[in-house]
Coordinates of C-alpha atoms and ligand atoms in Angstrom, one line a residue:
M132 CA -92.4 116.9 -17.5
T133 CA -91.8 118.2 -21.0
H134 CA -94.3 118.9 -23.8
D135 CA -94.0 120.8 -27.1
V136 CA -96.1 123.7 -25.8
L137 CA -97.2 124.7 -22.3
I138 CA -100.4 126.7 -21.9
I139 CA -101.2 128.3 -18.6
G140 CA -105.0 128.7 -18.5
S141 CA -108.0 126.7 -19.8
G142 CA -110.3 129.6 -20.7
A143 CA -111.2 131.1 -24.1
A144 CA -107.7 132.3 -24.8
G145 CA -105.8 129.1 -23.7
L146 CA -108.1 126.6 -25.4
T147 CA -108.3 128.5 -28.6
A148 CA -104.5 128.4 -28.9
A149 CA -104.4 124.7 -27.8
L150 CA -106.8 123.6 -30.5
T151 CA -104.8 125.2 -33.3
L152 CA -101.4 124.1 -32.0
A153 CA -102.6 120.5 -31.5
T154 CA -102.9 120.1 -35.3
R155 CA -99.1 119.6 -35.2
H156 CA -97.8 119.5 -31.6
K157 CA -98.3 118.0 -28.2
V158 CA -99.9 120.6 -25.9
L159 CA -100.2 120.6 -22.1
V160 CA -102.9 122.9 -20.6
L161 CA -102.7 123.7 -16.9
A162 CA -105.5 125.2 -14.8
K163 CA -105.7 126.4 -11.2
G164 CA -108.6 124.4 -9.8
P165 CA -111.2 123.0 -12.2
L166 CA -110.9 123.5 -16.0
T167 CA -114.0 125.8 -15.9
S168 CA -112.7 128.0 -13.1
G169 CA -111.9 131.1 -15.2
S170 CA -114.0 134.0 -16.2
T171 CA -114.8 132.5 -19.6
A172 CA -117.4 130.2 -18.1
W173 CA -119.1 133.1 -16.3
A174 CA -119.5 135.4 -19.3
Q175 CA -123.1 136.4 -19.8
G176 CA -123.8 139.0 -22.5
G177 CA -121.9 137.7 -25.5
I178 CA -119.3 138.3 -28.2
A179 CA -119.1 141.4 -30.4
A180 CA -118.7 141.0 -34.2
V181 CA -119.9 142.9 -37.3
L182 CA -122.4 140.4 -38.7
D183 CA -125.3 142.6 -39.6
A184 CA -125.6 144.0 -43.2
G185 CA -126.1 147.6 -41.9
D186 CA -123.1 147.4 -39.6
T187 CA -119.4 148.1 -40.6
F188 CA -116.0 147.3 -39.3
E189 CA -115.3 151.1 -39.2
E190 CA -118.2 151.6 -36.8
H191 CA -117.1 148.8 -34.5
I192 CA -113.6 150.3 -34.6
R193 CA -114.9 153.7 -33.8
D194 CA -117.1 152.5 -30.9
T195 CA -114.1 150.6 -29.4
M196 CA -111.9 153.7 -29.6
V197 CA -114.6 156.0 -28.2
A198 CA -115.1 153.6 -25.2
G199 CA -111.3 153.3 -24.8
A200 CA -111.0 157.1 -24.6
G201 CA -108.4 157.2 -27.4
L202 CA -105.8 155.1 -25.6
N203 CA -106.4 152.1 -27.9
R204 CA -103.8 151.1 -30.5
R205 CA -105.6 151.5 -33.8
E206 CA -103.8 148.6 -35.6
T207 CA -104.8 146.2 -32.8
V208 CA -108.4 147.4 -32.8
E209 CA -108.5 146.8 -36.6
F210 CA -106.8 143.5 -36.3
V211 CA -109.2 142.1 -33.7
I212 CA -112.4 143.5 -35.2
E213 CA -111.6 142.4 -38.7
H214 CA -111.0 138.8 -37.5
A215 CA -114.2 138.7 -35.4
P216 CA -116.5 137.2 -38.0
E217 CA -114.2 134.3 -38.6
A218 CA -113.8 133.7 -34.9
I219 CA -117.5 133.4 -34.5
E220 CA -117.6 131.1 -37.5
R221 CA -115.1 128.8 -35.8
L222 CA -117.2 128.7 -32.6
V223 CA -120.3 127.8 -34.7
E224 CA -118.3 125.0 -36.2
L225 CA -117.3 123.8 -32.7
G226 CA -121.0 123.6 -31.9
V227 CA -121.7 126.8 -29.8
P228 CA -125.5 127.1 -30.1
F229 CA -125.8 130.9 -30.6
N230 CA -129.3 132.2 -30.5
S231 CA -130.8 132.9 -33.9
D232 CA -133.8 134.6 -35.3
G233 CA -135.4 134.2 -38.8
A234 CA -132.6 136.2 -40.5
G235 CA -129.5 134.6 -38.9
L236 CA -127.8 134.9 -35.5
H237 CA -129.7 137.0 -33.1
L238 CA -127.7 140.2 -32.2
T239 CA -128.2 141.9 -28.9
R240 CA -127.0 145.3 -27.9
E241 CA -124.8 146.6 -25.0
G242 CA -123.5 150.0 -23.8
G243 CA -121.1 151.9 -26.1
H244 CA -122.2 150.0 -29.3
S245 CA -123.9 152.1 -31.9
H246 CA -125.3 148.9 -33.5
R247 CA -126.8 145.5 -32.5
R248 CA -123.7 143.3 -32.9
I249 CA -123.5 140.9 -29.9
V250 CA -123.9 137.2 -30.6
H251 CA -125.0 135.3 -27.5
V252 CA -126.4 132.0 -26.1
N253 CA -129.3 133.4 -24.0
D254 CA -127.6 135.1 -21.0
A255 CA -125.0 132.4 -20.4
T256 CA -122.8 132.7 -23.5
G257 CA -119.5 132.0 -21.6
W258 CA -120.7 128.6 -20.3
A259 CA -121.7 127.5 -23.8
V260 CA -118.3 128.7 -25.3
Q261 CA -116.3 127.1 -22.5
A262 CA -118.2 123.8 -22.9
A263 CA -117.6 123.7 -26.7
L264 CA -113.9 124.5 -26.4
L265 CA -113.4 121.9 -23.6
K266 CA -115.2 119.2 -25.5
A267 CA -113.0 119.7 -28.6
A268 CA -109.9 119.8 -26.4
E269 CA -110.9 116.7 -24.5
E270 CA -111.4 114.8 -27.8
N271 CA -108.0 115.9 -29.2
P272 CA -105.3 113.3 -28.6
N273 CA -102.6 115.9 -28.8
I274 CA -104.0 117.9 -25.9
T275 CA -103.4 117.0 -22.2
L276 CA -105.6 118.9 -19.8
L277 CA -104.3 119.1 -16.3
P278 CA -106.6 120.8 -13.7
D279 CA -105.5 121.6 -10.1
R280 CA -102.1 122.9 -10.8
S281 CA -101.2 126.3 -9.4
C282 CA -98.3 127.8 -11.4
I283 CA -95.9 129.7 -9.1
D284 CA -93.3 131.2 -11.4
L285 CA -92.1 131.0 -15.0
I286 CA -88.9 129.0 -15.6
T287 CA -86.2 131.1 -17.3
G288 CA -82.5 130.9 -17.9
R289 CA -82.0 131.5 -14.2
H290 CA -83.5 128.1 -13.5
E291 CA -81.4 126.1 -16.0
E292 CA -79.1 123.5 -14.3
R293 CA -76.3 125.3 -16.1
Y294 CA -77.4 128.9 -15.1
S295 CA -77.5 131.0 -18.2
G296 CA -79.2 134.1 -16.8
S297 CA -81.1 134.6 -20.1
G298 CA -84.7 135.7 -20.2
R299 CA -85.7 132.7 -22.4
V300 CA -88.8 131.1 -20.9
W301 CA -88.9 127.3 -20.7
G302 CA -92.2 126.7 -18.9
A303 CA -93.4 127.1 -15.3
Y304 CA -93.1 125.6 -11.8
A305 CA -96.5 124.5 -10.6
L306 CA -97.9 123.2 -7.3
D307 CA -100.1 120.2 -7.0
P308 CA -102.2 121.3 -4.0
V309 CA -103.2 117.8 -3.0
T310 CA -99.7 116.3 -2.8
G311 CA -98.0 119.6 -2.0
K312 CA -95.4 118.7 -4.6
V313 CA -93.9 121.4 -7.0
E314 CA -93.0 120.2 -10.5
A315 CA -91.2 121.9 -13.4
Y316 CA -93.4 121.8 -16.6
T317 CA -91.1 122.6 -19.5
A318 CA -91.8 123.3 -23.2
R319 CA -90.3 124.9 -26.3
A320 CA -93.0 127.5 -26.2
T321 CA -95.2 128.8 -23.3
I322 CA -98.5 130.7 -23.6
L323 CA -99.8 132.7 -20.6
A324 CA -103.6 132.7 -20.7
S325 CA -104.3 133.0 -17.0
G326 CA -107.0 135.7 -16.9
G327 CA -107.4 138.9 -14.9
A328 CA -106.7 140.3 -11.5
G329 CA -110.2 141.3 -10.4
R330 CA -109.9 139.8 -7.0
V331 CA -107.6 142.5 -5.8
Y332 CA -110.9 144.3 -5.1
Q333 CA -113.3 143.6 -2.3
F334 CA -116.3 143.5 -4.7
S335 CA -115.7 141.9 -8.1
T336 CA -117.8 139.9 -10.6
A337 CA -114.7 137.8 -11.3
P338 CA -114.2 134.2 -10.1
R339 CA -112.1 133.6 -7.0
G340 CA -109.0 132.6 -8.9
A341 CA -108.7 135.9 -10.7
T342 CA -105.7 136.9 -8.7
G343 CA -103.5 138.2 -11.5
D344 CA -101.0 135.2 -11.3
G345 CA -99.9 135.4 -14.9
I346 CA -99.4 139.2 -14.8
A347 CA -97.3 138.9 -11.7
M348 CA -95.3 135.9 -13.0
A349 CA -94.5 137.7 -16.2
W350 CA -93.5 140.8 -14.4
R351 CA -91.2 138.9 -12.1
A352 CA -89.6 137.1 -15.1
G353 CA -88.9 140.5 -16.8
C354 CA -91.9 141.4 -19.0
R355 CA -93.2 145.0 -19.2
V356 CA -96.8 145.5 -18.1
S357 CA -99.0 148.3 -19.3
N358 CA -102.1 150.4 -18.3
M359 CA -102.7 148.5 -15.0
E360 CA -104.6 151.5 -13.6
M361 CA -107.4 150.8 -16.1
M362 CA -109.5 148.6 -14.0
Q363 CA -113.1 148.2 -15.3
F364 CA -116.0 148.4 -12.9
H365 CA -119.2 146.9 -14.2
P366 CA -122.2 149.1 -13.4
T367 CA -124.7 146.4 -12.5
C368 CA -123.7 143.7 -10.1
L369 CA -126.6 142.3 -8.0
Y370 CA -126.8 143.9 -4.5
N371 CA -127.4 141.0 -2.2
L372 CA -125.7 140.5 1.2
D373 CA -125.4 136.7 0.6
V374 CA -124.8 136.5 -3.2
K375 CA -121.8 138.9 -3.5
N376 CA -120.7 138.7 -7.1
F377 CA -123.6 137.9 -9.4
L378 CA -123.5 140.0 -12.6
I379 CA -126.7 141.4 -14.2
T380 CA -125.6 141.5 -17.9
E381 CA -125.4 144.8 -19.7
A382 CA -127.7 143.3 -22.3
V383 CA -130.6 144.0 -19.8
R384 CA -129.9 147.7 -20.4
G385 CA -129.4 146.9 -24.1
E386 CA -132.9 145.5 -24.3
G387 CA -134.5 148.4 -22.5
G388 CA -133.6 148.2 -18.7
Q389 CA -133.5 151.6 -17.0
L390 CA -131.5 152.8 -14.0
K391 CA -133.5 154.5 -11.3
H392 CA -133.2 156.1 -7.9
P393 CA -134.6 153.4 -5.5
L394 CA -136.6 155.9 -3.4
T395 CA -137.9 158.4 -5.9
G396 CA -138.0 156.2 -9.0
H397 CA -136.2 159.0 -11.0
R398 CA -134.4 157.6 -14.1
F399 CA -131.1 159.3 -13.6
M400 CA -128.8 158.3 -16.6
P401 CA -130.2 160.9 -19.0
D402 CA -129.0 163.5 -16.5
Y403 CA -125.4 162.3 -17.1
D404 CA -125.1 161.3 -20.7
E405 CA -127.2 161.6 -23.9
R406 CA -126.7 157.8 -24.4
A407 CA -128.3 157.3 -21.0
E408 CA -128.1 153.6 -19.9
L409 CA -126.2 152.7 -23.0
A410 CA -123.2 155.1 -22.4
P411 CA -119.9 153.3 -22.0
R412 CA -119.4 151.4 -18.8
D413 CA -117.0 153.9 -17.1
I414 CA -119.6 156.6 -17.4
V415 CA -122.5 154.5 -16.1
A416 CA -120.5 153.1 -13.2
R417 CA -119.4 156.6 -12.2
A418 CA -122.9 157.9 -12.4
I419 CA -124.2 155.1 -10.1
D420 CA -121.3 155.6 -7.7
E421 CA -122.2 159.3 -7.6
Q422 CA -125.9 158.6 -6.9
I423 CA -125.0 156.2 -4.1
K424 CA -122.6 158.6 -2.5
R425 CA -124.7 161.7 -2.9
F426 CA -127.9 160.2 -1.6
G427 CA -126.4 157.8 1.0
L428 CA -127.8 154.8 -0.8
D429 CA -126.8 151.1 -0.6
Y430 CA -127.8 150.5 -4.2
V431 CA -129.7 151.8 -7.2
H432 CA -132.5 150.0 -9.2
L433 CA -132.2 148.4 -12.6
D434 CA -135.7 148.1 -14.0
I435 CA -136.9 146.1 -17.0
S436 CA -140.4 145.3 -15.6
H437 CA -142.0 147.6 -18.2
M438 CA -141.1 145.1 -20.9
P439 CA -143.4 142.1 -21.6
A440 CA -142.7 139.3 -19.1
E441 CA -142.3 136.6 -21.9
F442 CA -139.7 138.9 -23.5
V443 CA -137.7 139.2 -20.3
I444 CA -137.8 135.5 -19.5
E445 CA -136.9 134.5 -23.0
H446 CA -133.9 136.8 -23.2
F447 CA -132.6 136.4 -19.6
P448 CA -133.6 132.9 -18.4
T449 CA -130.5 132.4 -16.2
I450 CA -130.8 135.7 -14.4
Y451 CA -134.6 135.4 -14.1
E452 CA -134.3 132.0 -12.4
K453 CA -131.4 133.1 -10.1
L454 CA -133.3 136.3 -9.0
L455 CA -136.6 134.4 -8.5
A456 CA -134.8 132.0 -6.1
L457 CA -133.7 135.1 -4.2
G458 CA -137.3 136.5 -4.0
I459 CA -136.9 139.0 -6.9
D460 CA -139.3 138.7 -9.9
M461 CA -137.6 140.9 -12.5
T462 CA -140.6 140.9 -14.7
K463 CA -142.5 142.7 -12.0
Q464 CA -140.0 144.6 -9.9
P465 CA -136.7 146.4 -10.2
I466 CA -133.3 144.7 -9.4
P467 CA -131.0 146.3 -6.7
V468 CA -127.6 146.8 -8.3
V469 CA -124.1 148.3 -7.4
P470 CA -120.9 148.6 -9.5
A471 CA -118.2 146.0 -8.9
Q472 CA -114.8 145.4 -10.4
H473 CA -115.2 143.4 -13.6
Y474 CA -112.3 143.4 -16.0
T475 CA -108.5 144.1 -16.0
C476 CA -107.8 146.2 -19.1
G477 CA -104.1 146.4 -18.5
G478 CA -101.6 143.5 -18.4
V479 CA -98.6 141.9 -20.0
L480 CA -97.6 143.9 -23.1
I481 CA -98.0 141.9 -26.3
D482 CA -97.7 142.6 -30.0
L483 CA -100.0 141.5 -32.8
A484 CA -98.4 138.0 -32.8
A485 CA -99.1 137.8 -29.0
R486 CA -95.4 137.9 -28.3
T487 CA -94.2 139.2 -25.0
D488 CA -90.9 140.8 -24.2
L489 CA -89.3 137.4 -23.4
P490 CA -88.3 134.8 -26.0
G491 CA -90.3 131.6 -25.6
L492 CA -93.3 133.4 -24.0
W493 CA -96.5 134.4 -25.7
A494 CA -99.6 135.7 -23.9
A495 CA -103.3 136.1 -24.8
G496 CA -106.6 137.1 -23.2
E497 CA -107.4 139.1 -20.1
C498 CA -103.8 138.8 -18.7
T499 CA -102.5 141.0 -21.5
E500 CA -102.5 144.6 -22.7
S501 CA -102.8 144.2 -26.5
G502 CA -103.9 147.7 -27.3
L503 CA -107.5 146.7 -28.0
H504 CA -109.3 148.1 -24.9
G505 CA -107.4 151.3 -24.2
A506 CA -108.7 153.2 -21.2
N507 CA -112.0 151.3 -21.0
R508 CA -113.1 148.0 -22.6
L509 CA -116.1 148.1 -24.9
A510 CA -118.7 145.5 -23.8
S511 CA -118.3 142.0 -25.3
N512 CA -114.9 142.8 -26.9
S513 CA -112.9 140.7 -24.5
L514 CA -114.0 137.1 -25.4
L515 CA -113.3 138.3 -28.9
E516 CA -109.8 139.3 -27.9
C517 CA -109.2 135.9 -26.4
F518 CA -110.2 134.1 -29.7
V519 CA -108.2 136.4 -31.9
F520 CA -105.0 136.5 -29.8
G521 CA -105.2 132.8 -28.8
E522 CA -105.2 132.1 -32.5
A523 CA -102.4 134.6 -33.2
A524 CA -100.1 133.1 -30.6
A525 CA -100.7 129.6 -32.0
Q526 CA -100.1 130.7 -35.6
D527 CA -96.9 132.5 -34.6
I528 CA -95.5 129.5 -32.7
L529 CA -96.3 127.2 -35.7
K530 CA -94.5 129.6 -38.0
C531 CA -91.3 129.9 -35.9
W532 CA -91.3 126.3 -34.6
D533 CA -88.1 125.3 -36.2
D534 CA -86.2 128.1 -34.4
L535 CA -87.5 127.0 -31.0
D536 CA -84.9 125.0 -29.1
A537 CA -85.8 122.1 -26.8
P538 CA -85.6 123.0 -23.1
P539 CA -82.3 122.3 -21.4
P540 CA -82.2 120.5 -18.0
I541 CA -84.0 122.6 -15.4
R542 CA -83.3 122.7 -11.6
E543 CA -85.8 121.1 -9.3
W544 CA -87.9 123.3 -7.0
D545 CA -85.9 124.1 -3.9
E546 CA -87.7 123.4 -0.6
S547 CA -84.6 123.0 1.5
R548 CA -85.0 126.2 3.4
V549 CA -88.8 126.3 4.1
T550 CA -91.1 124.6 6.6
D551 CA -94.9 124.2 6.8
S552 CA -96.7 127.4 7.9
D553 CA -97.9 127.6 11.4
E554 CA -99.7 130.9 10.9
E555 CA -102.1 130.6 8.0
V556 CA -104.0 133.5 9.6
V557 CA -101.4 135.9 8.1
I558 CA -102.6 135.0 4.6
K559 CA -106.3 135.6 5.4
Q560 CA -105.6 138.8 7.2
N561 CA -103.5 140.2 4.3
W562 CA -106.0 139.1 1.6
T563 CA -108.8 140.9 3.4
E564 CA -106.7 144.0 4.0
I565 CA -105.5 144.3 0.4
R566 CA -109.0 143.9 -1.1
R567 CA -110.5 146.5 1.3
F568 CA -107.9 149.3 0.8
M569 CA -108.0 148.7 -3.0
W570 CA -111.8 149.1 -2.9
N571 CA -111.6 152.3 -0.7
Y572 CA -108.5 154.0 -2.1
V573 CA -108.1 152.7 -5.7
G574 CA -111.7 152.5 -6.8
I575 CA -114.0 154.3 -9.2
V576 CA -113.0 157.8 -8.1
R577 CA -109.4 158.3 -7.0
T578 CA -107.2 161.0 -5.5
T579 CA -103.4 161.2 -5.2
K580 CA -103.6 161.1 -1.4
R581 CA -105.7 157.9 -1.4
L582 CA -103.3 156.3 -3.9
E583 CA -100.4 157.2 -1.7
R584 CA -102.1 155.7 1.3
A585 CA -102.5 152.5 -0.7
A586 CA -98.9 152.6 -1.8
H587 CA -97.7 152.9 1.8
R588 CA -99.7 149.9 2.8
I589 CA -98.4 147.9 -0.1
K590 CA -94.9 148.6 1.0
L591 CA -95.5 147.3 4.5
L592 CA -97.3 144.2 3.2
N593 CA -94.5 143.5 0.7
D594 CA -92.1 143.1 3.6
E595 CA -94.5 140.9 5.6
V596 CA -95.6 138.7 2.6
G597 CA -92.0 138.5 1.3
D598 CA -90.8 137.3 4.7
Y599 CA -93.6 134.7 4.9
Y600 CA -93.0 133.5 1.3
G601 CA -89.3 133.0 2.2
H602 CA -89.9 130.8 5.2
F603 CA -92.9 128.6 4.4
R604 CA -93.9 125.9 1.9
V605 CA -96.1 127.3 -0.9
T606 CA -99.8 126.7 -0.9
T607 CA -102.3 128.0 -3.5
D608 CA -103.5 130.7 -1.0
L609 CA -99.9 131.9 -0.5
I610 CA -99.2 131.9 -4.3
E611 CA -102.3 134.0 -4.9
L612 CA -101.6 136.4 -2.0
R613 CA -98.1 137.1 -3.4
N614 CA -99.5 137.7 -6.9
L615 CA -102.4 139.8 -5.7
L616 CA -100.0 142.0 -3.8
Q617 CA -97.7 142.3 -6.8
C618 CA -100.7 143.3 -8.9
T619 CA -101.9 146.0 -6.5
D620 CA -98.4 147.4 -6.6
L621 CA -98.5 147.6 -10.4
I622 CA -102.0 149.1 -10.4
V623 CA -101.1 151.8 -7.8
Q624 CA -97.8 152.6 -9.4
S625 CA -99.5 153.0 -12.8
A626 CA -102.3 155.1 -11.3
L627 CA -99.8 157.5 -9.6
K628 CA -98.0 158.0 -12.9
R629 CA -101.2 159.1 -14.8
H630 CA -101.7 162.8 -14.2
E631 CA -105.0 163.1 -16.0
S632 CA -108.5 161.5 -16.0
R633 CA -109.1 159.2 -18.9
G634 CA -111.6 156.4 -19.2
L635 CA -111.5 154.2 -16.1
H636 CA -108.8 156.3 -14.4
Y637 CA -110.7 159.2 -12.8
T638 CA -108.9 161.3 -10.3
L639 CA -110.2 164.4 -8.6
D640 CA -106.6 165.8 -8.5
Y641 CA -106.3 165.7 -12.3
P642 CA -109.8 166.0 -13.8
Q643 CA -108.6 167.1 -17.3
T644 CA -107.9 164.7 -20.2
D645 CA -104.6 165.4 -21.8
P646 CA -104.6 166.2 -25.6
V647 CA -102.3 163.2 -26.3
A648 CA -103.1 159.7 -25.0
K649 CA -100.1 157.8 -23.6
D650 CA -99.9 154.3 -22.3
T651 CA -98.5 153.8 -18.7
V652 CA -95.8 151.2 -19.3
L653 CA -93.9 149.8 -16.3
V654 CA -90.5 148.3 -16.9
P655 CA -89.3 145.6 -14.5
Ligands
LIG258 P1 -110.1 133.0 -18.0 O1 -111.3 132.5 -18.7 O2 -110.3 133.8 -16.8 O3 -109.2 131.7 -17.6 C1 -108.1 131.8 -16.8 C2 -107.4 130.4 -16.7 O4 -106.1 130.5 -16.1 C3 -108.2 129.5 -15.9 O5 -108.2 128.2 -16.4 C4 -107.4 129.5 -14.6 O6 -107.6 128.3 -13.8 C5 -106.0 129.6 -15.1 N1 -105.1 130.1 -14.1 C6 -105.1 131.3 -13.5 N2 -104.0 131.4 -12.7 C7 -103.3 130.2 -12.8 C8 -102.2 129.6 -12.2 N3 -101.5 130.3 -11.2 N4 -101.8 128.4 -12.5 C9 -102.5 127.7 -13.4 N5 -103.6 128.1 -14.1 C10 -104.0 129.4 -13.7 N6 -116.5 139.3 -21.8 C11 -117.1 139.3 -23.0 O7 -116.5 139.5 -24.1 N7 -118.5 139.1 -23.0 C12 -119.2 138.8 -21.9 O8 -120.4 138.6 -22.0 C13 -118.5 138.8 -20.7 N8 -119.2 138.6 -19.5 C14 -118.5 138.5 -18.3 C15 -119.2 138.2 -17.2 C16 -118.5 138.0 -16.0 C17 -119.3 137.6 -14.7 C18 -117.1 138.1 -16.0 C19 -116.3 138.0 -14.7 C20 -116.4 138.5 -17.1 C21 -117.1 138.6 -18.3 N9 -116.4 138.9 -19.5 C22 -117.1 139.0 -20.7 C23 -115.0 139.0 -19.5 C24 -114.5 137.6 -20.1 O9 -115.3 136.6 -19.6 C25 -113.0 137.4 -19.7 O10 -112.3 138.5 -20.0 C26 -112.5 136.2 -20.5 O11 -113.3 135.1 -20.4 C27 -111.0 135.9 -20.1 O12 -110.6 134.7 -20.7 P2 -109.2 134.2 -20.5 O13 -109.0 133.0 -21.3 O14 -108.2 135.3 -20.7 O15 -109.1 133.8 -18.9
LIG259 C1 -122.2 141.7 -19.5 O1 -122.8 140.7 -20.0 O2 -122.7 142.7 -19.1 C2 -120.7 141.5 -19.6 C3 -120.2 141.8 -20.9 C4 -118.8 142.1 -20.9 O3 -118.2 142.1 -19.9 O4 -118.2 142.3 -22.0

């Protein structure tokens, strides 16, 4: 099936690109599962942009670089932050009902921001953004949205009927999990917008499909990936044995929530950082981790019950209702919280035009490393990155359209040497094992020995999963397992290369921060 442009992913990055490209070209958007299955729909806090008269681009740039521990690329930070106000304006035009107060859009605050600058739709910003983008895409005759397609691998010169061996990307092979059929979706230009790899960890706020498929596919096709050791842990995920990945937005701390020892009630963040609960995420997550380990706790408390009940309910209606259903009234009692993996700062290396290393392939959003986040993402900068780079990819493709060749004939997916699996248990066992050792050995605090243990297990699993992949017909679970394992390998390799502690990479063997910040770039 051929289109002008193929976009892998229907979240903020993919749909932003699709809407701009559809002004001139036919666009196909693929999603794994439902069109709302990415992280975009789950975003709570909001989108950062300089909109207040007393705020400046320079301050937003500085906050981003401080949170990113100096690993950010300044030109990317400037590029994204200076385009933020127009990105918000476009969303308003699309009908996103941002909260407003008498003076304009209501701005909330989150950790690491020196100013109120987060626009939001109550505490369910992502859902409103996803809905507005989807509505516009559904109404556009040049956009075809195809849910329930699991991309397996990018199509390159190696898959041409007349093998060229070139790295030129012509689209992707994708599985229809209902029919079991694999089809080649080809295009002149392909955009990866497939989200993060959070589900490599046992505890994560990310949706189930965040298995790093795009990062793994790009790596296998020949793209460099960068800073994969920089995995962000959100400090406050609800601690509940049944509800495992419900986020309590950072805006709760932004609006006065305090972190306390659950037994003594001691407010501990001022002991760690002068910014207390509003220090950048890596610092708050590490402090909570330390409290939990030092005192043998299961969780700490996040308490906003000292604020007026109407204020809490008005600002956090979704969280309030969710917790009430679980028997917690956040207007009267503290919320039990633990850190959990939240965001993949590293990814496929791109430039300011969202170009990857491979001709014909652009990438945007959480699957990329654009230079914006550095060693730790500043809260609410990531949806922003999706809008700015989704647009940058689309503009670059429009600009160079006349130079993009039509795809040549591509070989069909070869299933001649595989059979149906008779041992699905292997997939489940390996998933569980990977996510456990990543949590225990490659978590918030690392050591070289633990990283080496993880590397050893990855090596063994690579053989087992490789053998399984070579013999059995693909399923979405198998595709995800293969990618998950590929991503763990990239994360651990990157972590072992960094001989310092910086931002999200904190290792007891190298506690110092080197004078010069360097990216960890892996070359396939
Ligand atoms: P996603 O929205 O994750 O979309 C990925 C898309 O790729 C999906 O459509 C998926 O189906 C598709 N896909 C994946 N693999 C395949 C495959 N193999 N084949 C086909 N399709 C595939 N950021 C903020 O800035 N502000 C916030 O308030 C905020 N809150 C958050 C709250 C939560 C709970 C979480 C998890 C994240 C939050 N983030 C927030 C981060 C932010 O939501 C994400 O970084 C952002 O939405 C990523 O968008 P994306 O377009 O890159 O990918
Ligand atoms: C949150 O609402 O705490 C998440 C914000 C983000 O991840 O940027």
